[in-house]
Coordinates of C-alpha atoms in Angstrom, one line a residue:
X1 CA 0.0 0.0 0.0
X2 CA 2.6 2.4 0.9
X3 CA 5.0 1.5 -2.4
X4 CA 2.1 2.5 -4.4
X5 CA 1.7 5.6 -2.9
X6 CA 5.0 6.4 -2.9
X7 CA 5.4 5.7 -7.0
X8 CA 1.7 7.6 -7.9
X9 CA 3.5 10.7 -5.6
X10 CA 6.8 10.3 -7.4
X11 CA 4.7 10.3 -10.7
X12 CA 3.2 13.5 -9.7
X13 CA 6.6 15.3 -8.7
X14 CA 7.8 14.3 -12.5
X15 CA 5.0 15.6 -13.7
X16 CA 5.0 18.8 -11.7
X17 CA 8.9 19.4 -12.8
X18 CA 8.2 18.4 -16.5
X19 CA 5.8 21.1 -16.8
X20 CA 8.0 23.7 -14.9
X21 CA 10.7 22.8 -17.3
X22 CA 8.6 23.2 -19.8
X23 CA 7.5 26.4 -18.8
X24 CA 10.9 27.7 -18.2
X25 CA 12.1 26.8 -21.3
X26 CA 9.0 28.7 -23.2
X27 CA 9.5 31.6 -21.1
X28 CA 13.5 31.6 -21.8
X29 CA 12.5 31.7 -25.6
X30 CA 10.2 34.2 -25.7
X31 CA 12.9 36.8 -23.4
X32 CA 15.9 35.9 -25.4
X33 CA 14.2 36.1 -29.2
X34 CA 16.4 38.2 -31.6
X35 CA 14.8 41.3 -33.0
X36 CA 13.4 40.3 -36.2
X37 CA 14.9 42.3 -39.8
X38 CA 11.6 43.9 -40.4
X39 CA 11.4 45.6 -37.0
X40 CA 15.8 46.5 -37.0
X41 CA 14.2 48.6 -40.6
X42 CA 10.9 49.9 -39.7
X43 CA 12.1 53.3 -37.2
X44 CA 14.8 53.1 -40.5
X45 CA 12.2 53.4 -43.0
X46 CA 9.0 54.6 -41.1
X47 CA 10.0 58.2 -41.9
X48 CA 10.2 59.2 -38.4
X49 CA 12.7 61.7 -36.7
X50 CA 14.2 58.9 -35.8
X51 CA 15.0 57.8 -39.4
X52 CA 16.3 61.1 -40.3
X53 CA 18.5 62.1 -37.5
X54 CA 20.7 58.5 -38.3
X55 CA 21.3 59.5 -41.6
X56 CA 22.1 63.1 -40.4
X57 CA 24.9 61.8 -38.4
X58 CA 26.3 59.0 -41.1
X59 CA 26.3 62.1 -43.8
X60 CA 28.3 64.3 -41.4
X61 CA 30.1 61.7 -40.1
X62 CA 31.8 61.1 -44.1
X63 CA 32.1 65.1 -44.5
X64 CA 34.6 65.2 -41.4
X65 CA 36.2 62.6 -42.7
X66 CA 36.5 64.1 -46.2
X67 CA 37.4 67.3 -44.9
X68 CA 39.9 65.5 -42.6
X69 CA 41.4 64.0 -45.9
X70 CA 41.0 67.2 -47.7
X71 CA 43.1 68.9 -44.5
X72 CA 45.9 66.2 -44.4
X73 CA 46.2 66.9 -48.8
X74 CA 46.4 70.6 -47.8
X75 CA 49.3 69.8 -45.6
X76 CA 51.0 67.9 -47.5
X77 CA 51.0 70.1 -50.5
X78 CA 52.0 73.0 -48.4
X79 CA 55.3 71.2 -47.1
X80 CA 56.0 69.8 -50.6
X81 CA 55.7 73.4 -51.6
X82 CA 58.2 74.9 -49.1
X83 CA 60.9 71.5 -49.6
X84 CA 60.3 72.7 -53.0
X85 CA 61.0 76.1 -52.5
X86 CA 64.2 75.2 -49.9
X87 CA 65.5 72.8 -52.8
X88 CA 65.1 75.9 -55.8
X89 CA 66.8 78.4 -53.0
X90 CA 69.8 75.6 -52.3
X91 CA 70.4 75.1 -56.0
X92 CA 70.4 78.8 -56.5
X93 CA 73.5 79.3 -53.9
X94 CA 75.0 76.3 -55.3
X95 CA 74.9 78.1 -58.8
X96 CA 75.8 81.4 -57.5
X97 CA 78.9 80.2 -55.6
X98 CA 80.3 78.1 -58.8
X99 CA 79.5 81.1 -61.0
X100 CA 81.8 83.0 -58.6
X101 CA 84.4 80.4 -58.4
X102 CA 83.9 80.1 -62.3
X103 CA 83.5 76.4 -62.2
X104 CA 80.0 76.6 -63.7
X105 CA 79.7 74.3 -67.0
X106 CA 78.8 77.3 -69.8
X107 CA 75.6 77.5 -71.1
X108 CA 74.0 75.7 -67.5
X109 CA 72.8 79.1 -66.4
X110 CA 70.6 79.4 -68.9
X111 CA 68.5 76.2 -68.0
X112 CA 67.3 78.7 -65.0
X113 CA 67.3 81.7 -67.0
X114 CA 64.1 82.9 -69.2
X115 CA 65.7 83.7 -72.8
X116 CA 67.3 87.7 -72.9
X117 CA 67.4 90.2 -75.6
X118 CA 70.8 89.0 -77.1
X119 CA 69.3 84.8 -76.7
X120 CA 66.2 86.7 -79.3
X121 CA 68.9 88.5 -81.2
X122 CA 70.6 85.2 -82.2
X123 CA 67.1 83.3 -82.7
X124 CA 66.2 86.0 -85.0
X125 CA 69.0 86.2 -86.8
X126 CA 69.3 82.3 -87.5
X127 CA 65.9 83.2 -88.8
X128 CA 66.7 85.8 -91.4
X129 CA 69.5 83.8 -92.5
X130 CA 67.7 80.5 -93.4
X131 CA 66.0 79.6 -96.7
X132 CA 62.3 80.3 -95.4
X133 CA 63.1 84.3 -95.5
X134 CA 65.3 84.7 -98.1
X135 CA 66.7 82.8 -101.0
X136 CA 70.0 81.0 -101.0
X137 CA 72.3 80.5 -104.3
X138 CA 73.3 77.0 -104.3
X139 CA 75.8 75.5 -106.6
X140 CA 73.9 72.5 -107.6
X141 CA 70.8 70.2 -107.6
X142 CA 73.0 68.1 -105.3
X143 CA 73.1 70.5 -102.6
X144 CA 69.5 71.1 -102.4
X145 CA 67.9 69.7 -98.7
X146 CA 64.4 68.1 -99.5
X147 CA 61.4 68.6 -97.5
X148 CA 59.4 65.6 -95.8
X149 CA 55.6 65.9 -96.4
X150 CA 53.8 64.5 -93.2
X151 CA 50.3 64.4 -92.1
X152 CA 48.6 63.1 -88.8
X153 CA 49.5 59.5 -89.0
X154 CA 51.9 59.2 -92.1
X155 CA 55.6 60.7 -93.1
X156 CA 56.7 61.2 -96.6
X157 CA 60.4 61.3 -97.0
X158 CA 62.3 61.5 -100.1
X159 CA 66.3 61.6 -98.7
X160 CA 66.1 58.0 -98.1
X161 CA 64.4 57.1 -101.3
X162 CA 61.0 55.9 -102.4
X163 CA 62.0 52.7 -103.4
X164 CA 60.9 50.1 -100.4
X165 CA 59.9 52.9 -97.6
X166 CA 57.7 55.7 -99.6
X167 CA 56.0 55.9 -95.9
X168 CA 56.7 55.7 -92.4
X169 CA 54.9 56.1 -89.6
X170 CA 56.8 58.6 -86.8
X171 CA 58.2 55.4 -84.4
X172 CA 61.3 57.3 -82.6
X173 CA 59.2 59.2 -79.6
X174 CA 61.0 62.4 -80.3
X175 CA 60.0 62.3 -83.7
X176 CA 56.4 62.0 -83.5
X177 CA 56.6 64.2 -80.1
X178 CA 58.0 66.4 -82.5
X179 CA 55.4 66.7 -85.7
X180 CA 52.1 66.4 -82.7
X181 CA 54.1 69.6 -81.0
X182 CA 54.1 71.7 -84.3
X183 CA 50.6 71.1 -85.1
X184 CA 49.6 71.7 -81.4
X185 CA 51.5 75.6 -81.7
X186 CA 50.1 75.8 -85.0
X187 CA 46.7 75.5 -83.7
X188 CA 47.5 77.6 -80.7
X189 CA 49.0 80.5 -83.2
X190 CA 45.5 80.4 -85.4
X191 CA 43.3 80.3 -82.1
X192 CA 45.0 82.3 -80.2
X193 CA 44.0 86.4 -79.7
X194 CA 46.6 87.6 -81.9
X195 CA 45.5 85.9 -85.1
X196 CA 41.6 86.9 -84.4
X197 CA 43.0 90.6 -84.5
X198 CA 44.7 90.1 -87.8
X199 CA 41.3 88.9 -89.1
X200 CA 38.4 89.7 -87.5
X201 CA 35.9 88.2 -89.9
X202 CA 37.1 84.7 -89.2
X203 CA 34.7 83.0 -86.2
X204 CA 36.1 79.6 -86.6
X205 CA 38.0 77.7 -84.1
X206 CA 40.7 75.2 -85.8
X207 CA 41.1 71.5 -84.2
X208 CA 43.2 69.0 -85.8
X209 CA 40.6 67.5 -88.0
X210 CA 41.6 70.8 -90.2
X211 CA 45.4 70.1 -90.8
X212 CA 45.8 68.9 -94.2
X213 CA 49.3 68.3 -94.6
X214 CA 53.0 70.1 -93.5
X215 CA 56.3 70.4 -95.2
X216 CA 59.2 70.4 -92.7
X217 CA 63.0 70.5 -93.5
X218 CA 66.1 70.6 -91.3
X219 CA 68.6 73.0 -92.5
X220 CA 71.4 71.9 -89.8
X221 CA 72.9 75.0 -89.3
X222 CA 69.8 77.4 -88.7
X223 CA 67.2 75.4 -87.9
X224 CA 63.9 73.5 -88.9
X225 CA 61.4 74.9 -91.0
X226 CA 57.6 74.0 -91.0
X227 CA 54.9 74.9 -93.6
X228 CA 51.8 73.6 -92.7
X229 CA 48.5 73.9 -94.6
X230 CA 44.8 74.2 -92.8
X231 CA 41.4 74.2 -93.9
X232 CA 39.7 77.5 -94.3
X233 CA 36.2 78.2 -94.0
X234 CA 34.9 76.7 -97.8
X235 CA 35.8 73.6 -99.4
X236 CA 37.9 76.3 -102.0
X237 CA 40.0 78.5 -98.7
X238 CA 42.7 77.2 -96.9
X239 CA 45.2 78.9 -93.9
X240 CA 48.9 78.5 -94.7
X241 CA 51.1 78.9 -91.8
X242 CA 55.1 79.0 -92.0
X243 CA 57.0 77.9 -88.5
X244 CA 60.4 77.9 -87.8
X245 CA 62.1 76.6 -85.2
X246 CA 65.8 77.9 -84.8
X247 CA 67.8 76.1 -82.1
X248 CA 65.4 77.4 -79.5
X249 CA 61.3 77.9 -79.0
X250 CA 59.2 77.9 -81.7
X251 CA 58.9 80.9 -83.9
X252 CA 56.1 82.3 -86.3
X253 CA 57.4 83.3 -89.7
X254 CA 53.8 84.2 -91.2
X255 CA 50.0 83.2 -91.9
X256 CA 47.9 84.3 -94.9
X257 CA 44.9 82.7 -96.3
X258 CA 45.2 80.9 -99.5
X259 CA 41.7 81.3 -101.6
X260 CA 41.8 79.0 -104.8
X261 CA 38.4 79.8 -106.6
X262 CA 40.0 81.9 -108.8
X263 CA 43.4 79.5 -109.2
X264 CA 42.5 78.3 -112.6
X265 CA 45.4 75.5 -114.2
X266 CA 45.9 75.1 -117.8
X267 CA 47.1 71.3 -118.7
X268 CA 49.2 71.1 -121.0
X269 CA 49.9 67.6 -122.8
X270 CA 52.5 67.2 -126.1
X271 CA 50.6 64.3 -128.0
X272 CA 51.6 62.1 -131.0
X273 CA 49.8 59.4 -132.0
X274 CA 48.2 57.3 -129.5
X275 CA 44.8 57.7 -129.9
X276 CA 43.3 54.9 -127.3
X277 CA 46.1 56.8 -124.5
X278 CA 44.1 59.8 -125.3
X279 CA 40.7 58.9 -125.3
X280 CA 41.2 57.4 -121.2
X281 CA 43.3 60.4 -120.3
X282 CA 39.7 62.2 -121.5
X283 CA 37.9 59.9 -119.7
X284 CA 39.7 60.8 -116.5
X285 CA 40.3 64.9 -117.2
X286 CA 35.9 64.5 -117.8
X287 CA 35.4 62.9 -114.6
X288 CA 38.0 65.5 -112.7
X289 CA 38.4 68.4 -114.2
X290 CA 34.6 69.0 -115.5
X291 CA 32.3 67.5 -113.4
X292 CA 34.6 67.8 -109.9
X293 CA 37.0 70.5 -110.0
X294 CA 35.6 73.2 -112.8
X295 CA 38.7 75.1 -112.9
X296 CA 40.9 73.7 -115.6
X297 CA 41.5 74.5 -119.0
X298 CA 43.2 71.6 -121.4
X299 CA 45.5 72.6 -124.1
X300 CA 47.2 69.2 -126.2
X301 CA 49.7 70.1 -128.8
X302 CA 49.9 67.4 -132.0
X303 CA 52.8 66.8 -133.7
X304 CA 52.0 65.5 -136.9
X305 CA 49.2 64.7 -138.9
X306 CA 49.3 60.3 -138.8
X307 CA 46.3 59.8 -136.4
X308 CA 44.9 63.4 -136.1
X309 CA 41.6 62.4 -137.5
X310 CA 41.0 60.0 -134.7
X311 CA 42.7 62.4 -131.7
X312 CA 39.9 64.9 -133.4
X313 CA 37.3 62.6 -133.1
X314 CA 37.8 61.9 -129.5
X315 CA 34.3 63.5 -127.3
X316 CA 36.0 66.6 -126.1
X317 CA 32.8 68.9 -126.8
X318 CA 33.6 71.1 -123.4
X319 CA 34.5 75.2 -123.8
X320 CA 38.0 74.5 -121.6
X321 CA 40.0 72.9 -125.1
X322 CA 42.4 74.0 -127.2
X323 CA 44.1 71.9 -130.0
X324 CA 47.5 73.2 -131.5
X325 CA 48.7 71.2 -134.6
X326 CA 52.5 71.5 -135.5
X327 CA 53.3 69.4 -138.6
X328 CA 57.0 69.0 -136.7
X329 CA 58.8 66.1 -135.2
X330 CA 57.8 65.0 -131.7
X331 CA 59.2 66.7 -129.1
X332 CA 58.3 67.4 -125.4
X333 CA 60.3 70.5 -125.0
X334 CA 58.8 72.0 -128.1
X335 CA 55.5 70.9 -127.3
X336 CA 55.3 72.5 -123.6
X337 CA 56.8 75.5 -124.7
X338 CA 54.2 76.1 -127.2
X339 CA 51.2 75.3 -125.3
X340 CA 52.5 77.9 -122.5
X341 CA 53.0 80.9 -124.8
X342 CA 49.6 80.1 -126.4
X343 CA 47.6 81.1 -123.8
X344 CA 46.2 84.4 -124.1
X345 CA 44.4 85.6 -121.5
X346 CA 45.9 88.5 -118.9
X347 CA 45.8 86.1 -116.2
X348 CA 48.9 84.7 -115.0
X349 CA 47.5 80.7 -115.1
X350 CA 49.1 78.4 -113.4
X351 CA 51.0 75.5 -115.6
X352 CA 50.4 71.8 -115.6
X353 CA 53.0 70.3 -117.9
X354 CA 51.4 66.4 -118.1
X355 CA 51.7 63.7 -120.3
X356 CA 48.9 61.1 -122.1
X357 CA 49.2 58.8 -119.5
X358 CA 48.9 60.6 -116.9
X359 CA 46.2 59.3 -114.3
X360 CA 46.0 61.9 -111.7
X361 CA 42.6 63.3 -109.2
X362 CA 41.3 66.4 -107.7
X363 CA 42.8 66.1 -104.6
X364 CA 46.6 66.3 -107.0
X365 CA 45.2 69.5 -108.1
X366 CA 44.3 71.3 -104.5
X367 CA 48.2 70.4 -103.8
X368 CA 48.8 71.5 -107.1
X369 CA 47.1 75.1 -106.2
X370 CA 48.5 75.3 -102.9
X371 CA 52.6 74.5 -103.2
X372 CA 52.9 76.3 -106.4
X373 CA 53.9 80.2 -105.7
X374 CA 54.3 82.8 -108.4
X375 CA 58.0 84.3 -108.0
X376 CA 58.6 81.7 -105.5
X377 CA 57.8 78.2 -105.4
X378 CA 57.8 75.4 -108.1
X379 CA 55.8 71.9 -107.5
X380 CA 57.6 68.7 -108.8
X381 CA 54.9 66.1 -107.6
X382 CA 56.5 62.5 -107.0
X383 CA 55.1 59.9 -109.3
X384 CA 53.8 56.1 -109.2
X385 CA 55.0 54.9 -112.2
X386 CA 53.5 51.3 -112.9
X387 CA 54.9 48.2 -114.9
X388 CA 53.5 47.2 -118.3
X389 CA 49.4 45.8 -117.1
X390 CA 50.2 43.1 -119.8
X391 CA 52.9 41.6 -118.0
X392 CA 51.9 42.2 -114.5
X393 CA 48.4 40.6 -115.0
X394 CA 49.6 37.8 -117.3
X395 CA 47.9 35.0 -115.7
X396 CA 44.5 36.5 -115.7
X397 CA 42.4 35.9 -118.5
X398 CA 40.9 39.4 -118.6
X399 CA 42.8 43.0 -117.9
X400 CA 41.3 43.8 -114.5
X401 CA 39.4 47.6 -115.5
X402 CA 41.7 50.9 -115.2
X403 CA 40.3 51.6 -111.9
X404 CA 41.4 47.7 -110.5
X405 CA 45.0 48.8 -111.8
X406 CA 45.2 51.8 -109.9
X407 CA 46.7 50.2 -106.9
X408 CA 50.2 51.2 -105.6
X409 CA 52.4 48.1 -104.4
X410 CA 55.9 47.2 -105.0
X411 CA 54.6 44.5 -107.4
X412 CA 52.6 46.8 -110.0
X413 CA 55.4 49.2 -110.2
X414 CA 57.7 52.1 -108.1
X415 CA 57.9 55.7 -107.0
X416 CA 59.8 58.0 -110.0
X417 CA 61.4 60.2 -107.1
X418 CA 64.5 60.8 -110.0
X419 CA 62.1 62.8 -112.6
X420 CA 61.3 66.3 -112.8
X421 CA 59.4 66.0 -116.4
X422 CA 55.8 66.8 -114.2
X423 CA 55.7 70.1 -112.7
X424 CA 53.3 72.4 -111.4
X425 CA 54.8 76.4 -112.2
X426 CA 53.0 80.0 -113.4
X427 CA 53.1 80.7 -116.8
X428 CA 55.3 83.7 -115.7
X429 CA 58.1 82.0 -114.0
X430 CA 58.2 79.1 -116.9
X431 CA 58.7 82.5 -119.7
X432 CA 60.9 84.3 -117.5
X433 CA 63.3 81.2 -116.6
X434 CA 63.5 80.1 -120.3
X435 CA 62.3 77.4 -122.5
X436 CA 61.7 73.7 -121.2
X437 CA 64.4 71.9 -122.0
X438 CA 63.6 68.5 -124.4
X439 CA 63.0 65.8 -122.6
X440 CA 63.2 61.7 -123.3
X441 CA 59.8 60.3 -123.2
X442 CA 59.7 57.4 -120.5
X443 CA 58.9 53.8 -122.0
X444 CA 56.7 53.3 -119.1
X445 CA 52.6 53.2 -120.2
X446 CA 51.1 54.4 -116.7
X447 CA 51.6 56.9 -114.5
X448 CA 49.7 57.6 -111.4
X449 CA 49.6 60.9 -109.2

């Protein structure tokens, strides 16, 4: 009797504990629960001041420590400053006391120095001496220094020859440092306030997208010469700059606009025979000259009278013609010289002297306009002469067209950088110089400028 009540009291105990456990446990859950995310984000979020006054504090907690970054920058370019300015004052003494013991290196004083009257003297005089300013009488072709054409991306040189390198791009650093620097004073000498004063009417800003091309020589003991070439404000204007560099800063020689509307050039091709030659080189002067350029006049001087039916019969039904006949042996000499005094008009045209077979574009005659200079300058443009299309093409069945042949490669021909026979000259220069001297024709069919 008593063992059963003592295991139905001891069941009740158990019991009893169980559900305190139980209870404990429960109550330790619910007091020990983390916050949940939604509740951390509501006073974040509910728009409250307390929302407001937390991001308050994080923004001006980043400004101090911006401004404290911004402080400690300050600070440090103030001391860098004042080292600086200790350095400058050290190397200053230095310089002063090996002046006065005259152990200074010559010419190291004027690293410090900004350039004098007598430094402007000599720069100006190195300018008045070279070629740009004034002409100089050399005693051969031998000793003449040829320019290098360049443009943004490509350098034309003809001292080392045509042959395998006709173009280079600038590698050497210096080099191209040296062309990018040019065109960046030349654009600083046309924008800058000066050169809006010289012409007012101009409202155009120039950018390198308007360099055309430059002409630089190095004459080595003067200095290096620049004549670059800008677009204007028409299709038909252009801005002609002249630089020279002496062994110093950059110089300005002049500027002038260059309008060719009224530049009008009068071809002039000595013709015998060849009748098919012709008709393309019409073809081609059509498509340029007429319909593209509209500034050219064509003057062809026959020799002979085998073939002149079909020459005459050739399309060339445009007011800008002429047609001399001589019933004289073929020469080239004979033939320019003719075709330059037969122009009659007072206008002092500028001379084309071109051959049949000539293959040349409007863009040859904008460079033909703008390096040609009555008094002054003389073009001899470089030509692409090209093999015989027969032998070059042999394996095709077909002649590709005239267009498909106009394609410069070492393997369809080379760069004539040894003739003078093409030129670009006024009418006045060629009579008061003197006759054209004859000339052997070339046994090469094509020519391309």
């Amino acid at each position: 009797m008593f063992k059963r009540w003592l295991l139905a009291l001891v069941a009740r105990v158990g019991l009893i504990v169980l559900g305190l456990c139980c209870c404990l446990s429960l109550f330790y859950l619910l007091a020990c629960k983390p916050a949940s995310r939604s509740s951390q984000q509501s006073p974040l979020w509910s728009g409250g001041a307390t929302s407001k006054e937390g991001y308050m504090a994080l923004l001006q907690e980043r400004e101090d420590s911006h401004r404290h970054y911004i402080n400690s920058l300050t600070k440090q370019i103030a001391q860098l400053k004042e080292a600086l300015q200790e350095r400058t004052q050290q190397l200053q003494e230095s310089l002063d006391k090996a002046k006065t013991k005259g152990i200074l290196p010559q010419g190291l004083e004027s690293l410090h120095k900004t350039p004098t009257q007598s430094d402007l003297k000599l720069f100006r005089s190195q300018l008045n001496q070279a070629e740009v300013n004034s002409g100089v009488k050399l005693p051969n072709e031998y000793a003449v220094i040829p320019f290098d054409i360049f443009t943004l991306r490509r350098v034309y040189q003809l001292e080392t020859g045509l042959t395998k390198h006709p173009e280079e791009r600038p590698v050497r650093k210096d080099r191209r440092d040296e062309l990018i620097g040019t065109v960046e004073t030349a654009l600083h000498v046309l924008n800058g306030p000066q050169q809006h004063m010289d012409n007012i009417r101009r409202k155009r800003t120039y950018s390198p997208s308007d360099f055309v091309e430059g002409l630089t020589r190095t004459e080595r003991d003067r200095g290096t010469v620049y004549e670059l070439m800008f677009k204007g404000d028409g299709p038909q204007d252009f801005t002609h700059l002249v630089l020279f560099r002496p062994f110093g800063p950059m110089m300005k020689v002049k500027s002038d606009s260059v309008d060719t509307r009224s530049m009008l050039i009068n071809i002039i091709v000595p013709l015998s025979k060849r009748p098919d030659t012709f008709r393309q080189f019409i073809n081609n002067f059509r498509e340029v000259c007429i319909k593209q350029d509209g500034r050219v006049h064509l003057t062809v001087v026959y020799f002979g009278r085998d073939q002149i039916d079909q020459v005459k019969a050739i399309e060339t039904r445009f007011r800008s013609f002429t047609l001399i006949q001589l019933n004289e042996e073929f020469s080239r000499g004979r033939g320019l010289d003719v075709g330059a005094r037969a122009w009659r008009r007072s206008q002092n045209v500028l001379l084309f002297f071109c051959d049949v077979d000539i293959h040349f574009t409007a863009d040859f005659l904008t460079s033909c306009r703008l390096n040609a200079e009555a008094g002054k300058k003389v073009y001899y443009p470089v030509l692409f002469s090209q093999y015989n299309p027969t032998i070059i093409y042999s394996n095709q069945t077909l002649l590709p067209s005239v267009q498909q042949q106009l394609v410069i490669r070492k393997e369809t021909g080379f760069w004539r950088d040894f003739g003078f026979g093409m030129t670009c000259q006024y009418r006045s220069d060629f009579i008061n110089i003197g006759n054209e001297k004859a000339c052997v024709i070339s046994n090469f069919p094509n020519f391309i400028i």
